[in-house]
Amino acid sequence: MGTDLHAPLGQNRGPGRPRRTLPFGRILGGFCLIAIAGFSLYSALMRDDLKKTQPIETAKKEEPAPAAEAKPAADNQGGLTQVDPQSGANTTRIVTGDGSVVTMFSPNNRDGSGPVLINANQVGQDPRMAATPNDSLLEDSPFGRLPIISPSGLRPMDQYARPWSGARGTRVAIVVSGLGLSQTGTQRAIEKLPEEITLAFAASGNSLQRWMQEARRGGHEILIQVPFEPFDYPGNNPGPDTLLTSLPAAKNVENLHKAMGKITNYTGVMNYLGGRFLANPGALEPVLRDIGKRGLLFLDDGSSAQSKSGMLARTLDVPHAFADIQLDGELQQDAILKKLDELERIARRNGSAIGVASAFDESVDAISKWSEEAAMRGIEIVAVSALAEDPKHP
């Protein structure tokens, strides 16, 4: 039979209809067109809604405060005022017959309202307030705010001192002076010198309040440097308002106050030049007396072998220190490093030593380099207040 029914399966079969495949490309393209159209419609609707719901008042951005008006963070502290622990008490001191001092406290209301930051530190200052003066340690004067001892007996020398370990090992203090005279030099010294280095600001410098704040935020203890009369004055003139042996005591104290009023937050006074003045007990005595009664220390830079500052300071019970060595008499880095090694030898022999230098680039570089290696040799670098001879803490 010639039909397909009697043919073997899969043989002599005629060609069938071709199998149809789904057009995936067209389907995918269609989905893409639909998605694009939907997104375009959604965007158009949302744009209109945003324009309608955003008021002009809320869309307007607040302009940032000008940089010049922005106060440093350390000066604000969320509106907190720094006070002494005894600021909420009446303090009365009575001297007994044997010379002892009895202090009595009774309740009192603090001035003002709102929260305050109670400063319980007897040595050092709360880091949050390091660039802010303690108002209880200041008094107003025609020359600015001058340091005083607080009613509770706290001294600026203690409040603004940089704390140290208390260990009785080999200690070295390094004072870099002349800050404020050169703006670039001052900035470089503050940024590069380790925070253990004490910085002395020249009273005749510029922008002293700003540099003081930068130094205090950086952890440095600071001094104010006052011009004293040298032997070759007026040929060698330290600057305006120099303390002179020819002036009455009241005028010299007035010039001292002019220098003191330039900045705050310092632990003491350091001389700038002053060979003749330091050698004259009559001229020096009222100046040291005023420094001591304000709770400050006096640092003699050691430049005058005829200085009477140590003898007078002991007699007047004024905290004082005397520099052992001038580090940058020869302004070369290698020479300064040798002087620093000599300072270390003095400290190992005596237990402590003080070196002074000026804020020259060579001095800053040498001191920075030497300081990095000193700790590995067992040297502790401390602030100058830690090495001062203090009658209150003999």
XYZ file of C-alpha atoms in Angstrom:
394
model
C 0.000 0.000 0.000
C 1.301 3.363 -0.879
C 0.127 5.069 2.266
C 2.209 6.385 5.088
C 0.496 4.016 7.499
C 2.536 1.081 6.221
C 5.887 2.948 6.093
C 8.469 2.302 8.841
C 8.544 4.949 11.561
C 10.860 7.813 10.732
C 11.458 6.738 7.104
C 10.147 8.137 3.833
C 8.295 10.835 5.703
C 7.673 14.050 3.809
C 8.847 17.404 5.116
C 6.593 18.827 7.816
C 5.826 22.459 8.667
C 8.729 24.423 10.182
C 8.580 24.983 13.989
C 7.771 28.586 15.021
C 10.001 30.343 17.605
C 8.975 33.218 19.952
C 10.289 36.709 18.952
C 12.155 37.432 22.248
C 13.930 40.492 20.827
C 10.670 42.176 19.957
C 9.129 41.329 23.306
C 12.142 42.709 25.206
C 12.113 45.882 23.146
C 8.444 46.356 23.902
C 9.026 46.065 27.648
C 11.815 48.642 27.436
C 9.598 51.120 25.605
C 6.856 50.670 28.181
C 9.328 51.186 31.078
C 10.781 54.338 29.550
C 7.379 55.798 28.944
C 6.254 54.999 32.499
C 9.339 56.537 34.087
C 8.982 59.703 32.001
C 5.381 60.088 33.094
C 6.287 59.501 36.762
C 9.094 62.062 36.644
C 6.881 64.689 35.104
C 4.224 64.211 37.803
C 6.750 64.246 40.677
C 8.425 67.410 39.408
C 5.177 69.268 39.603
C 4.492 67.939 43.116
C 7.921 69.043 44.371
C 7.422 72.532 43.012
C 4.069 72.787 44.767
C 5.092 71.387 48.179
C 8.420 73.210 48.802
C 7.756 76.639 50.344
C 10.163 79.441 49.643
C 10.946 79.838 53.358
C 12.145 76.274 53.826
C 13.898 76.044 50.485
C 16.092 79.013 51.302
C 19.513 77.972 52.605
C 21.041 79.656 55.611
C 24.244 81.493 54.823
C 27.217 80.274 56.911
C 28.638 82.739 59.416
C 31.641 84.672 58.142
C 34.933 83.098 59.151
C 36.097 86.281 60.824
C 33.122 86.211 63.219
C 33.402 82.549 64.109
C 34.678 82.092 67.654
C 37.132 79.355 68.478
C 35.577 76.226 69.897
C 37.585 76.562 73.075
C 36.137 80.029 73.728
C 32.504 78.979 73.637
C 32.009 75.522 75.068
C 28.259 75.592 74.588
C 27.846 78.755 76.675
C 29.503 77.284 79.772
C 31.173 79.653 82.204
C 34.283 78.481 84.027
C 34.157 78.944 87.810
C 36.131 77.850 90.837
C 34.732 75.175 93.150
C 34.462 77.795 95.926
C 32.624 80.320 93.735
C 29.370 79.366 95.481
C 30.743 80.108 98.943
C 31.867 83.015 101.081
C 35.551 82.614 101.910
C 36.985 84.136 105.084
C 40.603 83.843 106.203
C 41.709 84.464 109.773
C 45.337 84.697 110.896
C 45.755 83.210 114.357
C 48.214 84.326 117.009
C 50.832 81.781 115.954
C 50.694 82.909 112.325
C 48.532 80.045 111.055
C 45.861 80.852 108.488
C 42.365 79.447 109.082
C 40.010 79.462 106.080
C 36.245 79.316 106.698
C 33.547 78.755 104.072
C 29.852 79.638 104.264
C 27.096 79.171 101.612
C 26.598 81.823 98.974
C 24.837 82.147 95.612
C 26.834 82.101 92.386
C 26.509 85.061 90.047
C 24.452 84.542 86.898
C 22.259 81.592 85.967
C 22.464 78.422 83.928
C 25.048 75.658 83.867
C 28.700 76.313 84.680
C 31.931 74.377 84.245
C 33.415 73.903 87.714
C 37.176 73.843 87.455
C 38.450 71.459 90.126
C 42.002 71.304 88.752
C 44.596 72.739 91.127
C 47.390 72.183 88.599
C 46.573 72.534 84.925
C 43.443 73.627 83.141
C 40.559 71.692 81.701
C 41.607 71.034 78.054
C 38.209 72.253 76.871
C 38.967 75.672 78.356
C 42.726 75.865 77.765
C 42.462 78.967 75.570
C 39.909 80.650 77.838
C 40.990 82.630 80.908
C 39.613 81.850 84.336
C 37.742 85.034 85.262
C 38.406 84.528 88.969
C 42.131 84.912 88.203
C 41.767 88.301 86.519
C 41.157 91.895 87.503
C 40.372 94.852 85.277
C 42.934 97.634 84.904
C 43.593 100.561 82.563
C 46.021 98.281 80.710
C 43.739 95.294 80.266
C 42.929 92.315 82.445
C 45.758 91.458 84.827
C 46.386 88.153 86.619
C 45.601 87.833 90.343
C 45.265 85.106 92.957
C 41.634 83.963 93.192
C 39.609 84.367 96.423
C 40.051 80.624 96.991
C 43.849 80.978 96.816
C 44.284 79.501 93.324
C 47.269 81.021 91.497
C 47.593 81.581 87.740
C 50.909 79.725 88.021
C 48.979 76.619 89.116
C 45.888 76.999 86.952
C 47.726 77.412 83.658
C 50.618 75.047 84.414
C 51.174 72.043 82.187
C 50.857 68.864 84.295
C 53.771 66.432 84.379
C 54.269 62.855 85.577
C 55.495 63.714 89.078
C 58.330 61.200 88.734
C 61.661 62.297 90.175
C 63.698 61.278 87.177
C 65.816 63.463 84.914
C 63.754 66.483 83.872
C 64.435 69.162 81.281
C 62.480 72.341 80.552
C 62.995 74.203 77.281
C 61.639 77.721 76.780
C 61.373 79.156 73.266
C 61.021 82.944 73.442
C 60.264 85.850 71.132
C 56.934 84.539 69.872
C 54.710 87.194 68.310
C 57.569 89.165 66.735
C 57.427 87.199 63.473
C 54.027 85.950 62.351
C 55.373 83.136 60.171
C 57.986 82.204 62.750
C 55.373 82.127 65.513
C 53.027 79.919 63.527
C 55.836 77.535 62.632
C 57.003 77.259 66.241
C 53.502 76.525 67.562
C 52.853 73.924 64.886
C 56.227 72.152 64.984
C 57.391 72.241 68.597
C 56.218 69.444 70.925
C 53.548 70.490 73.399
C 55.952 69.985 76.328
C 57.980 73.022 75.195
C 57.187 76.265 77.046
C 56.539 79.277 74.800
C 57.311 82.890 75.800
C 55.467 85.711 74.010
C 57.156 89.078 73.559
C 54.993 91.895 74.925
C 55.851 93.990 71.841
C 54.642 91.284 69.441
C 51.591 91.302 67.182
C 48.316 89.330 67.326
C 49.341 88.017 70.736
C 45.853 87.037 71.877
C 45.318 84.871 68.778
C 48.723 83.210 69.097
C 48.162 82.651 72.810
C 44.973 80.748 72.049
C 46.700 78.653 69.396
C 49.515 77.779 71.776
C 47.180 76.882 74.631
C 45.027 74.688 72.391
C 48.245 72.962 71.346
C 48.967 72.060 74.978
C 51.808 74.539 75.626
C 52.474 76.359 78.864
C 53.197 80.017 78.131
C 55.013 83.024 79.613
C 54.900 86.758 78.922
C 58.298 88.278 78.024
C 58.893 91.774 79.411
C 61.687 94.140 78.174
C 64.261 95.032 80.852
C 67.073 97.564 80.545
C 70.369 96.087 79.238
C 73.807 97.463 80.100
C 74.193 99.128 76.687
C 70.821 100.907 76.722
C 69.771 103.019 74.797
C 72.128 101.815 72.087
C 70.492 98.433 72.518
C 66.804 99.220 73.019
C 64.549 96.248 73.904
C 61.431 98.100 72.785
C 58.623 100.351 74.053
C 57.804 100.507 77.775
C 61.146 99.011 78.791
C 61.642 98.754 82.545
C 64.527 101.116 83.410
C 66.678 101.628 86.497
C 66.245 105.398 86.080
C 62.447 105.268 86.342
C 60.461 105.467 89.606
C 59.234 102.122 90.934
C 55.603 103.036 90.228
C 56.404 103.699 86.553
C 58.227 100.403 86.172
C 55.301 98.545 87.734
C 52.986 100.412 85.361
C 55.086 99.300 82.379
C 55.030 95.771 83.772
C 51.223 95.912 83.865
C 51.105 97.136 80.269
C 52.992 94.019 79.236
C 50.905 91.744 81.462
C 47.669 93.057 79.974
C 48.575 91.977 76.439
C 47.485 88.334 76.935
C 46.124 85.959 79.576
C 46.610 82.304 80.565
C 50.334 82.534 81.328
C 52.138 81.089 84.341
C 54.796 83.749 84.713
C 57.052 86.518 83.478
C 60.374 86.157 81.650
C 62.890 88.923 81.071
C 63.929 90.112 77.618
C 67.525 91.364 77.901
C 67.846 93.361 81.138
C 71.422 92.912 82.344
C 71.480 96.314 84.077
C 67.986 96.091 85.502
C 68.434 92.560 86.889
C 71.654 93.622 88.595
C 69.947 96.517 90.420
C 68.125 95.279 93.563
C 66.391 98.605 94.158
C 64.776 98.629 90.704
C 64.085 94.897 90.593
C 62.520 94.434 94.043
C 59.123 96.172 93.460
C 58.760 94.401 90.107
C 59.366 90.949 91.587
C 57.072 91.770 94.500
C 54.223 92.601 92.130
C 54.832 89.426 90.100
C 54.753 87.305 93.245
C 51.616 88.806 94.738
C 49.781 88.005 91.493
C 50.571 84.310 91.775
C 53.092 84.232 88.939
C 56.619 82.875 88.627
C 59.648 84.742 87.321
C 62.060 83.111 84.875
C 65.529 84.642 84.561
C 66.935 83.718 81.139
C 70.437 83.463 82.622
C 71.962 86.014 80.249
C 73.358 88.195 83.063
C 75.927 86.809 85.495
C 75.246 89.813 87.783
C 71.531 89.122 88.129
C 70.070 89.449 91.628
C 66.735 87.837 90.725
C 67.354 84.574 92.577
C 68.398 86.244 95.836
C 65.491 88.715 95.788
C 62.922 86.119 94.773
C 63.843 83.910 97.743
C 63.664 86.885 100.085
C 60.234 87.905 98.757
C 58.891 84.320 98.503
C 58.379 84.686 94.759
C 58.330 81.472 92.685
C 61.298 81.656 90.337
C 63.589 79.735 88.026
C 66.967 80.394 86.428
C 67.979 79.147 82.976
C 71.086 76.981 82.911
C 72.069 77.470 79.284
C 71.359 79.559 76.188
C 70.812 77.017 73.420
C 71.152 79.087 70.246
C 74.025 81.461 70.875
C 75.424 79.999 67.643
C 72.595 79.853 65.132
C 73.349 76.535 63.438
C 71.370 73.367 63.928
C 74.389 71.181 64.727
C 75.630 73.689 67.297
C 72.197 73.881 68.925
C 72.000 70.081 69.104
C 75.353 70.051 70.927
C 73.983 72.617 73.411
C 70.928 70.420 73.954
C 73.224 67.479 74.707
C 75.043 69.699 77.196
C 71.691 70.595 78.763
C 70.978 66.883 79.136
C 74.306 66.331 80.908
C 73.502 69.154 83.353
C 70.090 67.620 84.015
C 71.552 64.171 84.672
C 74.056 65.695 87.094
C 71.589 67.955 88.947
C 68.305 66.155 88.377
C 66.866 68.945 86.226
C 67.916 71.771 83.904
C 66.370 74.669 81.970
C 67.398 75.769 78.478
C 66.220 78.855 76.599
C 66.214 79.663 72.895
C 64.640 82.094 70.455
C 62.012 81.155 67.887
C 64.422 80.949 64.941
C 63.856 78.214 62.367
C 67.185 76.574 63.227
C 66.305 76.505 66.925
C 62.809 75.124 66.327
C 64.124 72.371 64.043
C 66.894 71.333 66.429
C 64.647 71.303 69.508
C 61.980 69.294 67.669
C 64.533 66.717 66.557
C 66.195 66.405 69.964
C 62.856 66.154 71.794
C 61.801 63.125 69.746
C 64.838 61.193 70.981
C 64.963 62.471 74.587
C 62.199 60.213 75.932
C 64.017 57.097 74.688
C 67.002 58.136 76.827
C 64.869 58.524 79.952
C 64.518 62.309 79.788
C 61.178 63.857 80.703
C 60.532 67.229 79.094
C 58.418 69.339 81.430
C 57.087 72.896 81.449
C 59.122 75.535 83.248
C 56.626 75.770 86.139
C 57.487 72.185 87.095
C 61.114 73.231 87.776
C 60.442 76.588 89.465
C 61.558 77.052 93.071
C 58.219 77.576 94.761
C 57.951 78.704 98.427
C 54.402 77.312 98.515
C 55.693 73.832 97.636
C 59.279 73.656 98.948
